[in-house]
Amino acid sequence: MRQAGRYMAEYRELRARVSFLDLCKRPELATEVTVTAAERLGVDAAILFADILLILEPMGFGLEFTKGEGPVIHNPIRTTADVDGIRPFEDPAPLAFVYQAVRSIRSALRSDLPLIGFAGAPFTLACYAIEGGSSRHYEKAKAFMYHDPGAWDALMRRFVDATATYLNAQAAAGAQALQIFDSWVGSLSPTDYRRFVQPHMARLFAQLDPTVPTIHFGTDTGSLLELQCEAGGTVIGLDWRVDLRSARQRLGEGRAVQGNLDPVVLLSNQAEIESQAQRILDEAGGRPGHIFNLGHGILPTTPVENVLSLVDFVHNASLRRTH
Ligand code: 1CP
Protein backbone atom coordinates (compact mmCIF):
# COMPACT_ATOMS: atom_id res chain seq x y z
CA MET A 1 0.00 0.00 0.00
CA ARG A 2 2.35 2.68 -1.32
CA GLN A 3 5.80 1.17 -0.96
CA ALA A 4 7.70 4.02 -2.51
CA GLY A 5 7.17 7.61 -1.46
CA ARG A 6 8.40 10.57 0.46
CA TYR A 7 9.02 8.60 3.68
CA MET A 8 12.06 7.05 1.91
CA ALA A 9 15.31 9.00 1.57
CA GLU A 10 16.11 7.31 -1.78
CA TYR A 11 12.76 8.54 -3.17
CA ARG A 12 13.14 12.09 -1.81
CA GLU A 13 16.57 12.30 -3.41
CA LEU A 14 15.23 11.40 -6.85
CA ARG A 15 12.20 13.68 -6.44
CA ALA A 16 14.48 16.62 -5.69
CA ARG A 17 15.63 16.33 -9.33
CA VAL A 18 12.55 15.06 -11.18
CA SER A 19 8.87 15.98 -10.98
CA PHE A 20 6.38 13.32 -9.89
CA LEU A 21 4.81 13.02 -13.36
CA ASP A 22 8.24 12.72 -14.99
CA LEU A 23 9.11 9.95 -12.54
CA CYS A 24 5.99 8.10 -13.64
CA LYS A 25 6.68 8.70 -17.32
CA ARG A 26 10.31 7.55 -17.37
CA PRO A 27 10.32 3.75 -17.17
CA GLU A 28 13.97 3.55 -16.03
CA LEU A 29 13.19 5.83 -13.05
CA ALA A 30 9.87 4.13 -12.23
CA THR A 31 11.81 0.87 -12.26
CA GLU A 32 14.48 2.20 -9.92
CA VAL A 33 11.87 3.54 -7.46
CA THR A 34 9.78 0.34 -7.48
CA VAL A 35 12.67 -2.09 -7.15
CA THR A 36 14.54 -0.04 -4.51
CA ALA A 37 11.43 0.17 -2.31
CA ALA A 38 10.49 -3.51 -2.59
CA GLU A 39 14.04 -4.76 -1.97
CA ARG A 40 14.84 -2.34 0.84
CA LEU A 41 11.63 -3.20 2.68
CA GLY A 42 11.89 -6.96 2.14
CA VAL A 43 8.19 -7.25 1.31
CA ASP A 44 6.66 -10.24 -0.48
CA ALA A 45 5.44 -8.35 -3.55
CA ALA A 46 6.28 -5.13 -5.38
CA ILE A 47 3.73 -2.55 -6.53
CA LEU A 48 4.33 -0.66 -9.74
CA PHE A 49 5.33 2.98 -9.30
CA ALA A 50 2.65 4.98 -11.14
CA ASP A 51 -0.55 6.81 -10.20
CA ILE A 52 -4.26 6.17 -10.60
CA LEU A 53 -4.65 9.57 -12.26
CA LEU A 54 -2.29 8.93 -15.21
CA ILE A 55 -5.15 7.59 -17.32
CA LEU A 56 -6.92 10.97 -17.18
CA GLU A 57 -4.39 12.65 -19.52
CA PRO A 58 -5.00 10.48 -22.61
CA MET A 59 -8.74 10.80 -21.94
CA GLY A 60 -8.41 14.55 -22.46
CA PHE A 61 -7.97 15.93 -18.93
CA GLY A 62 -5.20 18.40 -18.09
CA LEU A 63 -3.40 16.83 -15.11
CA GLU A 64 -0.85 18.47 -12.86
CA PHE A 65 0.62 17.61 -9.47
CA THR A 66 1.25 20.87 -7.67
CA LYS A 67 3.61 21.25 -4.74
CA GLY A 68 1.76 20.77 -1.48
CA GLU A 69 -1.71 20.76 -3.00
CA GLY A 70 -1.77 17.40 -4.72
CA PRO A 71 -3.38 16.67 -8.05
CA VAL A 72 -5.17 19.36 -10.11
CA ILE A 73 -7.39 18.63 -13.11
CA HIS A 74 -7.54 21.81 -15.15
CA ASN A 75 -10.72 21.01 -17.11
CA PRO A 76 -13.02 19.13 -14.72
CA ILE A 77 -16.35 17.73 -15.86
CA ARG A 78 -19.25 20.08 -15.25
CA THR A 79 -21.92 19.14 -17.80
CA THR A 80 -23.32 16.22 -19.80
CA ALA A 81 -21.59 17.66 -22.86
CA ASP A 82 -18.26 17.41 -21.01
CA VAL A 83 -18.88 13.66 -20.59
CA ASP A 84 -19.48 13.31 -24.33
CA GLY A 85 -16.18 15.08 -24.96
CA ILE A 86 -14.04 12.55 -23.04
CA ARG A 87 -11.69 10.67 -25.35
CA PRO A 88 -12.14 6.89 -25.25
CA PHE A 89 -9.07 4.87 -24.31
CA GLU A 90 -9.52 2.00 -26.73
CA ASP A 91 -5.90 1.88 -27.79
CA PRO A 92 -3.67 1.51 -24.70
CA ALA A 93 -0.62 3.01 -26.49
CA PRO A 94 -0.68 6.50 -24.89
CA LEU A 95 0.32 4.90 -21.57
CA ALA A 96 3.07 2.75 -23.17
CA PHE A 97 5.55 4.12 -20.61
CA VAL A 98 3.62 2.24 -17.91
CA TYR A 99 3.80 -1.12 -19.70
CA GLN A 100 7.46 -0.48 -20.45
CA ALA A 101 8.01 0.11 -16.73
CA VAL A 102 6.15 -3.14 -15.95
CA ARG A 103 8.41 -5.07 -18.34
CA SER A 104 11.58 -3.52 -17.02
CA ILE A 105 10.57 -3.93 -13.34
CA ARG A 106 9.67 -7.54 -14.01
CA SER A 107 13.09 -8.24 -15.44
CA ALA A 108 14.90 -6.37 -12.64
CA LEU A 109 13.02 -7.93 -9.73
CA ARG A 110 13.93 -11.20 -8.09
CA SER A 111 11.96 -13.82 -9.99
CA ASP A 112 10.06 -14.99 -6.89
CA LEU A 113 8.81 -11.46 -6.10
CA PRO A 114 5.46 -10.82 -7.81
CA LEU A 115 4.67 -7.45 -9.35
CA ILE A 116 1.28 -5.83 -8.74
CA GLY A 117 -0.15 -3.51 -11.39
CA PHE A 118 -3.00 -1.15 -10.52
CA ALA A 119 -5.58 1.39 -11.61
CA GLY A 120 -8.18 3.65 -10.03
CA ALA A 121 -11.78 2.43 -9.92
CA PRO A 122 -14.33 4.36 -12.00
CA PHE A 123 -16.01 6.02 -8.97
CA THR A 124 -12.71 7.26 -7.55
CA LEU A 125 -11.56 8.48 -10.97
CA ALA A 126 -14.90 10.27 -11.39
CA CYS A 127 -14.37 12.01 -8.04
CA TYR A 128 -11.12 13.54 -9.32
CA ALA A 129 -12.50 14.25 -12.82
CA ILE A 130 -15.53 16.13 -11.43
CA GLU A 131 -14.05 17.74 -8.30
CA GLY A 132 -10.93 18.83 -10.21
CA GLY A 133 -8.66 17.48 -7.46
CA SER A 134 -8.74 16.05 -3.95
CA SER A 135 -11.87 16.63 -1.93
CA ARG A 136 -13.28 16.07 1.54
CA HIS A 137 -16.94 15.35 0.86
CA TYR A 138 -16.98 14.72 -2.93
CA GLU A 139 -19.96 17.04 -3.08
CA LYS A 140 -19.54 18.02 -6.73
CA ALA A 141 -19.11 14.41 -7.86
CA LYS A 142 -22.02 13.11 -5.80
CA ALA A 143 -24.29 16.02 -6.73
CA PHE A 144 -23.53 15.33 -10.42
CA MET A 145 -24.38 11.66 -9.86
CA TYR A 146 -27.72 12.44 -8.16
CA HIS A 147 -28.62 15.27 -10.51
CA ASP A 148 -27.92 13.57 -13.84
CA PRO A 149 -27.87 9.76 -13.47
CA GLY A 150 -27.79 9.33 -17.26
CA ALA A 151 -24.60 11.36 -17.66
CA TRP A 152 -23.15 9.59 -14.60
CA ASP A 153 -23.85 6.22 -16.21
CA ALA A 154 -22.16 7.34 -19.44
CA LEU A 155 -19.14 8.62 -17.49
CA MET A 156 -18.78 5.40 -15.51
CA ARG A 157 -19.03 3.32 -18.69
CA ARG A 158 -16.20 5.28 -20.24
CA PHE A 159 -14.01 4.82 -17.17
CA VAL A 160 -14.84 1.10 -16.99
CA ASP A 161 -13.84 0.49 -20.60
CA ALA A 162 -10.69 2.60 -20.30
CA THR A 163 -9.64 0.96 -17.02
CA ALA A 164 -10.16 -2.56 -18.38
CA THR A 165 -8.02 -1.77 -21.44
CA TYR A 166 -5.34 -0.24 -19.23
CA LEU A 167 -5.23 -3.08 -16.69
CA ASN A 168 -5.22 -5.79 -19.34
CA ALA A 169 -2.27 -4.05 -21.02
CA GLN A 170 -0.42 -4.06 -17.66
CA ALA A 171 -1.15 -7.78 -17.28
CA ALA A 172 0.02 -8.46 -20.84
CA ALA A 173 3.28 -6.64 -20.01
CA GLY A 174 3.88 -8.89 -16.99
CA ALA A 175 1.89 -7.61 -13.98
CA GLN A 176 0.99 -10.73 -11.97
CA ALA A 177 -1.87 -9.25 -9.93
CA LEU A 178 -4.05 -6.18 -10.49
CA GLN A 179 -5.18 -3.92 -7.67
CA ILE A 180 -8.16 -1.65 -8.19
CA PHE A 181 -8.23 1.35 -5.88
CA ASP A 182 -11.72 2.59 -5.09
CA SER A 183 -10.26 4.83 -2.44
CA TRP A 184 -13.20 7.20 -1.98
CA VAL A 185 -16.20 4.91 -2.53
CA GLY A 186 -16.78 4.69 1.23
CA SER A 187 -18.45 8.09 0.93
CA LEU A 188 -21.54 6.36 -0.55
CA SER A 189 -24.43 4.68 1.24
CA PRO A 190 -25.00 0.98 0.46
CA THR A 191 -28.12 1.91 -1.53
CA ASP A 192 -26.24 4.42 -3.66
CA TYR A 193 -23.30 2.04 -4.11
CA ARG A 194 -25.68 -0.61 -5.42
CA ARG A 195 -27.33 1.84 -7.79
CA PHE A 196 -24.48 4.01 -9.03
CA VAL A 197 -21.31 1.91 -8.72
CA GLN A 198 -21.79 -1.82 -8.30
CA PRO A 199 -22.98 -2.66 -11.86
CA HIS A 200 -20.01 -0.76 -13.27
CA MET A 201 -17.54 -2.53 -11.01
CA ALA A 202 -19.05 -5.88 -11.98
CA ARG A 203 -18.63 -4.99 -15.65
CA LEU A 204 -15.02 -3.94 -15.02
CA PHE A 205 -14.10 -7.21 -13.30
CA ALA A 206 -15.83 -9.18 -16.05
CA GLN A 207 -13.62 -7.50 -18.67
CA LEU A 208 -10.31 -8.29 -16.95
CA ASP A 209 -7.95 -11.11 -17.95
CA PRO A 210 -9.40 -14.00 -15.92
CA THR A 211 -5.96 -15.58 -15.38
CA VAL A 212 -4.72 -12.65 -13.28
CA PRO A 213 -5.80 -12.34 -9.62
CA THR A 214 -7.39 -9.03 -8.64
CA ILE A 215 -7.43 -7.03 -5.40
CA HIS A 216 -10.53 -4.89 -4.86
CA PHE A 217 -9.65 -2.14 -2.38
CA GLY A 218 -11.58 0.73 -0.83
CA THR A 219 -11.45 2.76 2.37
CA ASP A 220 -14.26 3.36 4.83
CA THR A 221 -16.15 0.52 3.17
CA GLY A 222 -17.27 -1.34 6.31
CA SER A 223 -20.89 -1.01 5.21
CA LEU A 224 -20.14 -1.96 1.58
CA LEU A 225 -17.98 -5.10 1.84
CA GLU A 226 -20.60 -7.63 0.72
CA LEU A 227 -21.60 -5.41 -2.19
CA GLN A 228 -17.99 -4.92 -3.26
CA CYS A 229 -17.44 -8.65 -2.98
CA GLU A 230 -20.46 -9.34 -5.21
CA ALA A 231 -19.01 -6.98 -7.82
CA GLY A 232 -15.75 -8.91 -7.98
CA GLY A 233 -12.16 -9.33 -6.85
CA THR A 234 -10.09 -12.37 -5.92
CA VAL A 235 -9.02 -10.45 -2.82
CA ILE A 236 -10.91 -7.75 -0.91
CA GLY A 237 -8.73 -4.97 0.55
CA LEU A 238 -9.72 -3.87 4.06
CA ASP A 239 -8.90 -0.65 5.83
CA TRP A 240 -8.31 -0.53 9.60
CA ARG A 241 -11.84 0.56 10.49
CA VAL A 242 -13.11 -3.02 10.19
CA ASP A 243 -12.35 -6.02 12.34
CA LEU A 244 -10.55 -8.47 10.07
CA ARG A 245 -12.11 -11.56 11.62
CA SER A 246 -15.68 -10.37 11.22
CA ALA A 247 -14.98 -9.00 7.74
CA ARG A 248 -13.78 -12.46 6.70
CA GLN A 249 -16.88 -14.05 8.15
CA ARG A 250 -19.05 -11.65 6.20
CA LEU A 251 -17.19 -12.27 2.94
CA GLY A 252 -17.25 -16.07 3.21
CA GLU A 253 -14.70 -18.84 2.86
CA GLY A 254 -13.77 -18.45 -0.77
CA ARG A 255 -12.57 -14.86 -0.58
CA ALA A 256 -9.09 -13.73 0.40
CA VAL A 257 -8.55 -10.45 2.26
CA GLN A 258 -5.71 -7.95 2.43
CA GLY A 259 -5.03 -5.59 5.29
CA ASN A 260 -5.41 -3.92 7.62
CA LEU A 261 -2.98 -2.09 9.92
CA ASP A 262 -3.73 1.60 10.44
CA PRO A 263 -0.76 3.34 8.73
CA VAL A 264 -0.66 5.83 11.62
CA VAL A 265 0.39 3.01 13.96
CA LEU A 266 3.74 3.12 12.12
CA LEU A 267 4.29 6.56 13.70
CA SER A 268 4.27 5.05 17.22
CA ASN A 269 6.80 2.68 18.79
CA GLN A 270 7.98 -0.88 18.30
CA ALA A 271 5.88 -2.36 21.10
CA GLU A 272 2.67 -0.79 19.83
CA ILE A 273 3.41 -1.71 16.22
CA GLU A 274 4.11 -5.33 17.14
CA SER A 275 1.07 -5.68 19.35
CA GLN A 276 -1.23 -4.28 16.65
CA ALA A 277 0.36 -6.45 13.95
CA GLN A 278 -0.01 -9.52 16.20
CA ARG A 279 -3.68 -8.68 16.81
CA ILE A 280 -4.26 -8.62 13.05
CA LEU A 281 -2.49 -11.96 12.59
CA ASP A 282 -4.61 -13.37 15.44
CA GLU A 283 -7.75 -12.09 13.75
CA ALA A 284 -6.59 -13.76 10.54
CA GLY A 285 -6.37 -16.95 12.58
CA GLY A 286 -3.58 -18.61 10.60
CA ARG A 287 -6.00 -19.52 7.83
CA PRO A 288 -4.77 -19.14 4.25
CA GLY A 289 -6.13 -16.23 2.25
CA HIS A 290 -4.82 -13.32 4.31
CA ILE A 291 -2.27 -10.89 2.86
CA PHE A 292 -0.82 -8.73 5.62
CA ASN A 293 -0.83 -5.09 4.56
CA LEU A 294 -1.52 -1.57 5.74
CA GLY A 295 -5.14 -0.46 5.63
CA HIS A 296 -4.28 2.53 3.42
CA GLY A 297 -1.25 4.36 2.01
CA ILE A 298 1.84 4.93 4.10
CA LEU A 299 2.24 8.51 5.37
CA PRO A 300 5.21 10.68 4.33
CA THR A 301 6.20 11.18 8.00
CA THR A 302 6.60 7.42 8.66
CA PRO A 303 10.05 6.43 9.98
CA VAL A 304 11.37 3.88 7.50
CA GLU A 305 12.94 1.76 10.28
CA ASN A 306 9.45 1.15 11.69
CA VAL A 307 8.36 -0.26 8.34
CA LEU A 308 11.44 -2.50 8.19
CA SER A 309 10.80 -3.87 11.67
CA LEU A 310 7.10 -4.41 10.88
CA VAL A 311 8.03 -6.49 7.83
CA ASP A 312 10.45 -8.57 9.94
CA PHE A 313 7.90 -9.01 12.69
CA VAL A 314 5.16 -10.19 10.32
CA HIS A 315 7.52 -12.59 8.58
CA ASN A 316 8.67 -14.12 11.86
CA ALA A 317 5.22 -14.27 13.41
CA SER A 318 3.61 -15.83 10.37
CA LEU A 319 6.45 -18.38 9.97
CA ARG A 320 5.92 -19.36 13.60
CA ARG A 321 2.30 -20.04 12.77
CA THR A 322 2.70 -22.02 9.60
CA HIS A 323 5.60 -24.26 10.69
O1 1CP B 1 6.34 12.60 -4.72
C1 1CP B 1 5.22 13.11 -4.54
O2 1CP B 1 5.11 14.26 -4.11
C2 1CP B 1 4.00 12.36 -4.96
C3 1CP B 1 3.35 11.55 -3.94
C4 1CP B 1 2.67 10.40 -4.68
C5 1CP B 1 3.15 9.09 -4.83
C6 1CP B 1 4.42 8.51 -4.25
C7 1CP B 1 1.48 10.50 -5.44
C8 1CP B 1 0.67 11.71 -5.68
N1 1CP B 1 1.23 9.27 -6.03
C9 1CP B 1 2.23 8.38 -5.67
C10 1CP B 1 2.39 7.01 -6.15
C11 1CP B 1 1.22 6.12 -6.08
N2 1CP B 1 -0.09 6.48 -6.13
C12 1CP B 1 1.30 4.72 -6.00
C13 1CP B 1 2.64 4.05 -6.12
C14 1CP B 1 2.90 2.73 -5.70
C15 1CP B 1 3.93 2.57 -4.59
O3 1CP B 1 5.11 2.74 -4.83
O4 1CP B 1 3.53 2.16 -3.50
C16 1CP B 1 -0.01 4.24 -5.93
C17 1CP B 1 -0.48 2.82 -5.78
C18 1CP B 1 -0.88 5.37 -6.03
C19 1CP B 1 -2.33 5.30 -6.06
C20 1CP B 1 -3.12 6.52 -5.80
N3 1CP B 1 -2.92 7.80 -6.24
C21 1CP B 1 -4.35 6.51 -5.11
C22 1CP B 1 -5.00 5.27 -4.59
C23 1CP B 1 -4.39 4.81 -3.31
C24 1CP B 1 -4.82 5.59 -2.10
O5 1CP B 1 -3.94 6.10 -1.43
O6 1CP B 1 -6.03 5.61 -1.83
C25 1CP B 1 -4.84 7.82 -5.08
C26 1CP B 1 -6.12 8.31 -4.44
C27 1CP B 1 -3.93 8.64 -5.81
C28 1CP B 1 -4.07 10.09 -6.12
C29 1CP B 1 -2.92 10.89 -5.65
N4 1CP B 1 -1.64 10.71 -6.09
C30 1CP B 1 -0.79 11.59 -5.45
C31 1CP B 1 -1.59 12.39 -4.59
C32 1CP B 1 -1.06 13.48 -3.71
C33 1CP B 1 -2.91 11.95 -4.72
C34 1CP B 1 -4.13 12.54 -4.05
C35 1CP B 1 -4.56 11.87 -2.81
C36 1CP B 1 -5.78 12.55 -2.24
O7 1CP B 1 -6.71 12.96 -2.99
O8 1CP B 1 -5.83 12.68 -1.00
mmCIF file of N, CA, C and O and ligand atoms in Angstrom, residues 2-4 6 11 15 20 47-52 65 71 118 128 134 181 183-184 296, ligand 1:
data_model
loop_
_atom_site.group_PDB
_atom_site.id
_atom_site.type_symbol
_atom_site.label_atom_id
_atom_site.label_comp_id
_atom_site.label_asym_id
_atom_site.label_seq_id
_atom_site.Cartn_x
_atom_site.Cartn_y
_atom_site.Cartn_z
ATOM 1 N N ARG A 2 1.372 1.603 -1.184
ATOM 2 C CA ARG A 2 2.353 2.677 -1.324
ATOM 3 C C ARG A 2 3.688 2.280 -0.703
ATOM 4 O O ARG A 2 3.997 2.631 0.433
ATOM 5 N N GLN A 3 4.484 1.574 -1.474
ATOM 6 C CA GLN A 3 5.798 1.170 -0.960
ATOM 7 C C GLN A 3 6.794 2.298 -1.119
ATOM 8 O O GLN A 3 7.599 2.572 -0.242
ATOM 9 N N ALA A 4 6.776 2.917 -2.275
ATOM 10 C CA ALA A 4 7.700 4.018 -2.512
ATOM 11 C C ALA A 4 7.014 5.308 -2.064
ATOM 12 O O ALA A 4 5.807 5.344 -1.908
ATOM 13 N N ARG A 6 7.554 9.563 -0.188
ATOM 14 C CA ARG A 6 8.398 10.570 0.457
ATOM 15 C C ARG A 6 8.978 10.134 1.795
ATOM 16 O O ARG A 6 9.889 10.755 2.309
ATOM 17 N N TYR A 11 13.811 7.939 -2.346
ATOM 18 C CA TYR A 11 12.765 8.538 -3.169
ATOM 19 C C TYR A 11 12.873 10.069 -3.142
ATOM 20 O O TYR A 11 12.812 10.732 -4.175
ATOM 21 N N ARG A 15 13.249 12.677 -6.233
ATOM 22 C CA ARG A 15 12.195 13.677 -6.437
ATOM 23 C C ARG A 15 12.729 15.099 -6.385
ATOM 24 O O ARG A 15 12.112 16.022 -6.899
ATOM 25 N N PHE A 20 7.076 14.590 -10.110
ATOM 26 C CA PHE A 20 6.377 13.324 -9.895
ATOM 27 C C PHE A 20 5.901 12.726 -11.222
ATOM 28 O O PHE A 20 6.083 11.535 -11.478
ATOM 29 N N ILE A 47 4.811 -3.225 -5.801
ATOM 30 C CA ILE A 47 3.732 -2.546 -6.531
ATOM 31 C C ILE A 47 4.346 -1.512 -7.469
ATOM 32 O O ILE A 47 5.250 -0.755 -7.086
ATOM 33 N N LEU A 48 3.885 -1.567 -8.682
ATOM 34 C CA LEU A 48 4.331 -0.658 -9.742
ATOM 35 C C LEU A 48 4.314 0.786 -9.259
ATOM 36 O O LEU A 48 3.352 1.223 -8.631
ATOM 37 N N PHE A 49 5.345 1.555 -9.586
ATOM 38 C CA PHE A 49 5.325 2.982 -9.303
ATOM 39 C C PHE A 49 4.621 3.703 -10.450
ATOM 40 O O PHE A 49 5.105 3.723 -11.587
ATOM 41 N N ALA A 50 3.470 4.266 -10.147
ATOM 42 C CA ALA A 50 2.654 4.979 -11.142
ATOM 43 C C ALA A 50 1.615 5.761 -10.343
ATOM 44 O O ALA A 50 1.798 5.980 -9.151
ATOM 45 N N ASP A 51 0.526 6.179 -10.957
ATOM 46 C CA ASP A 51 -0.550 6.813 -10.202
ATOM 47 C C ASP A 51 -1.882 6.514 -10.859
ATOM 48 O O ASP A 51 -1.953 6.366 -12.082
ATOM 49 N N ILE A 52 -2.935 6.460 -10.035
ATOM 50 C CA ILE A 52 -4.261 6.169 -10.597
ATOM 51 C C ILE A 52 -4.725 7.264 -11.563
ATOM 52 O O ILE A 52 -5.590 7.025 -12.389
ATOM 53 N N PHE A 65 0.430 17.824 -10.914
ATOM 54 C CA PHE A 65 0.624 17.609 -9.474
ATOM 55 C C PHE A 65 1.343 18.834 -8.950
ATOM 56 O O PHE A 65 2.501 19.075 -9.296
ATOM 57 N N PRO A 71 -3.031 16.653 -6.631
ATOM 58 C CA PRO A 71 -3.384 16.674 -8.052
ATOM 59 C C PRO A 71 -4.371 17.787 -8.392
ATOM 60 O O PRO A 71 -5.255 18.120 -7.598
ATOM 61 N N PHE A 118 -1.805 -1.731 -11.150
ATOM 62 C CA PHE A 118 -3.003 -1.153 -10.524
ATOM 63 C C PHE A 118 -3.628 -0.067 -11.379
ATOM 64 O O PHE A 118 -3.017 0.449 -12.315
ATOM 65 N N TYR A 128 -12.160 12.586 -8.916
ATOM 66 C CA TYR A 128 -11.118 13.544 -9.319
ATOM 67 C C TYR A 128 -11.539 14.314 -10.570
ATOM 68 O O TYR A 128 -11.314 15.517 -10.674
ATOM 69 N N SER A 134 -8.347 16.729 -5.182
ATOM 70 C CA SER A 134 -8.737 16.050 -3.951
ATOM 71 C C SER A 134 -9.940 16.752 -3.338
ATOM 72 O O SER A 134 -10.194 17.918 -3.639
ATOM 73 N N PHE A 181 -8.067 0.449 -7.018
ATOM 74 C CA PHE A 181 -8.228 1.355 -5.877
ATOM 75 C C PHE A 181 -9.533 2.126 -6.002
ATOM 76 O O PHE A 181 -9.634 3.047 -6.811
ATOM 77 N N SER A 183 -10.632 4.211 -3.714
ATOM 78 C CA SER A 183 -10.258 4.835 -2.437
ATOM 79 C C SER A 183 -11.381 5.631 -1.790
ATOM 80 O O SER A 183 -11.468 5.689 -0.574
ATOM 81 N N TRP A 184 -12.234 6.259 -2.579
ATOM 82 C CA TRP A 184 -13.201 7.196 -1.982
ATOM 83 C C TRP A 184 -14.637 6.682 -2.012
ATOM 84 O O TRP A 184 -15.571 7.408 -1.683
ATOM 85 N N HIS A 296 -4.261 1.472 4.451
ATOM 86 C CA HIS A 296 -4.276 2.525 3.417
ATOM 87 C C HIS A 296 -2.826 2.954 3.213
ATOM 88 O O HIS A 296 -1.915 2.382 3.806
HETATM 89 O O1 1CP B 1 6.336 12.599 -4.718
HETATM 90 C C1 1CP B 1 5.221 13.106 -4.536
HETATM 91 O O2 1CP B 1 5.112 14.257 -4.112
HETATM 92 C C2 1CP B 1 4.002 12.359 -4.962
HETATM 93 C C3 1CP B 1 3.353 11.545 -3.939
HETATM 94 C C4 1CP B 1 2.671 10.397 -4.680
HETATM 95 C C5 1CP B 1 3.155 9.095 -4.826
HETATM 96 C C6 1CP B 1 4.425 8.505 -4.252
HETATM 97 C C7 1CP B 1 1.482 10.499 -5.443
HETATM 98 C C8 1CP B 1 0.675 11.706 -5.683
HETATM 99 N N1 1CP B 1 1.234 9.266 -6.029
HETATM 100 C C9 1CP B 1 2.231 8.377 -5.673
HETATM 101 C C10 1CP B 1 2.393 7.007 -6.153
HETATM 102 C C11 1CP B 1 1.223 6.119 -6.077
HETATM 103 N N2 1CP B 1 -0.090 6.482 -6.132
HETATM 104 C C12 1CP B 1 1.303 4.718 -6.000
HETATM 105 C C13 1CP B 1 2.643 4.046 -6.120
HETATM 106 C C14 1CP B 1 2.895 2.728 -5.698
HETATM 107 C C15 1CP B 1 3.929 2.574 -4.586
HETATM 108 O O3 1CP B 1 5.111 2.741 -4.835
HETATM 109 O O4 1CP B 1 3.528 2.163 -3.505
HETATM 110 C C16 1CP B 1 -0.014 4.238 -5.928
HETATM 111 C C17 1CP B 1 -0.482 2.823 -5.780
HETATM 112 C C18 1CP B 1 -0.876 5.372 -6.029
HETATM 113 C C19 1CP B 1 -2.332 5.298 -6.061
HETATM 114 C C20 1CP B 1 -3.122 6.523 -5.804
HETATM 115 N N3 1CP B 1 -2.917 7.799 -6.241
HETATM 116 C C21 1CP B 1 -4.346 6.506 -5.105
HETATM 117 C C22 1CP B 1 -4.999 5.266 -4.587
HETATM 118 C C23 1CP B 1 -4.388 4.806 -3.309
HETATM 119 C C24 1CP B 1 -4.822 5.585 -2.101
HETATM 120 O O5 1CP B 1 -3.939 6.103 -1.430
HETATM 121 O O6 1CP B 1 -6.032 5.606 -1.829
HETATM 122 C C25 1CP B 1 -4.837 7.819 -5.080
HETATM 123 C C26 1CP B 1 -6.119 8.312 -4.440
HETATM 124 C C27 1CP B 1 -3.932 8.640 -5.814
HETATM 125 C C28 1CP B 1 -4.072 10.089 -6.120
HETATM 126 C C29 1CP B 1 -2.920 10.888 -5.650
HETATM 127 N N4 1CP B 1 -1.635 10.708 -6.093
HETATM 128 C C30 1CP B 1 -0.791 11.591 -5.454
HETATM 129 C C31 1CP B 1 -1.585 12.394 -4.588
HETATM 130 C C32 1CP B 1 -1.063 13.482 -3.708
HETATM 131 C C33 1CP B 1 -2.910 11.947 -4.718
HETATM 132 C C34 1CP B 1 -4.129 12.543 -4.054
HETATM 133 C C35 1CP B 1 -4.563 11.870 -2.810
HETATM 134 C C36 1CP B 1 -5.784 12.549 -2.241
HETATM 135 O O7 1CP B 1 -6.711 12.957 -2.989
HETATM 136 O O8 1CP B 1 -5.826 12.684 -1.003
#
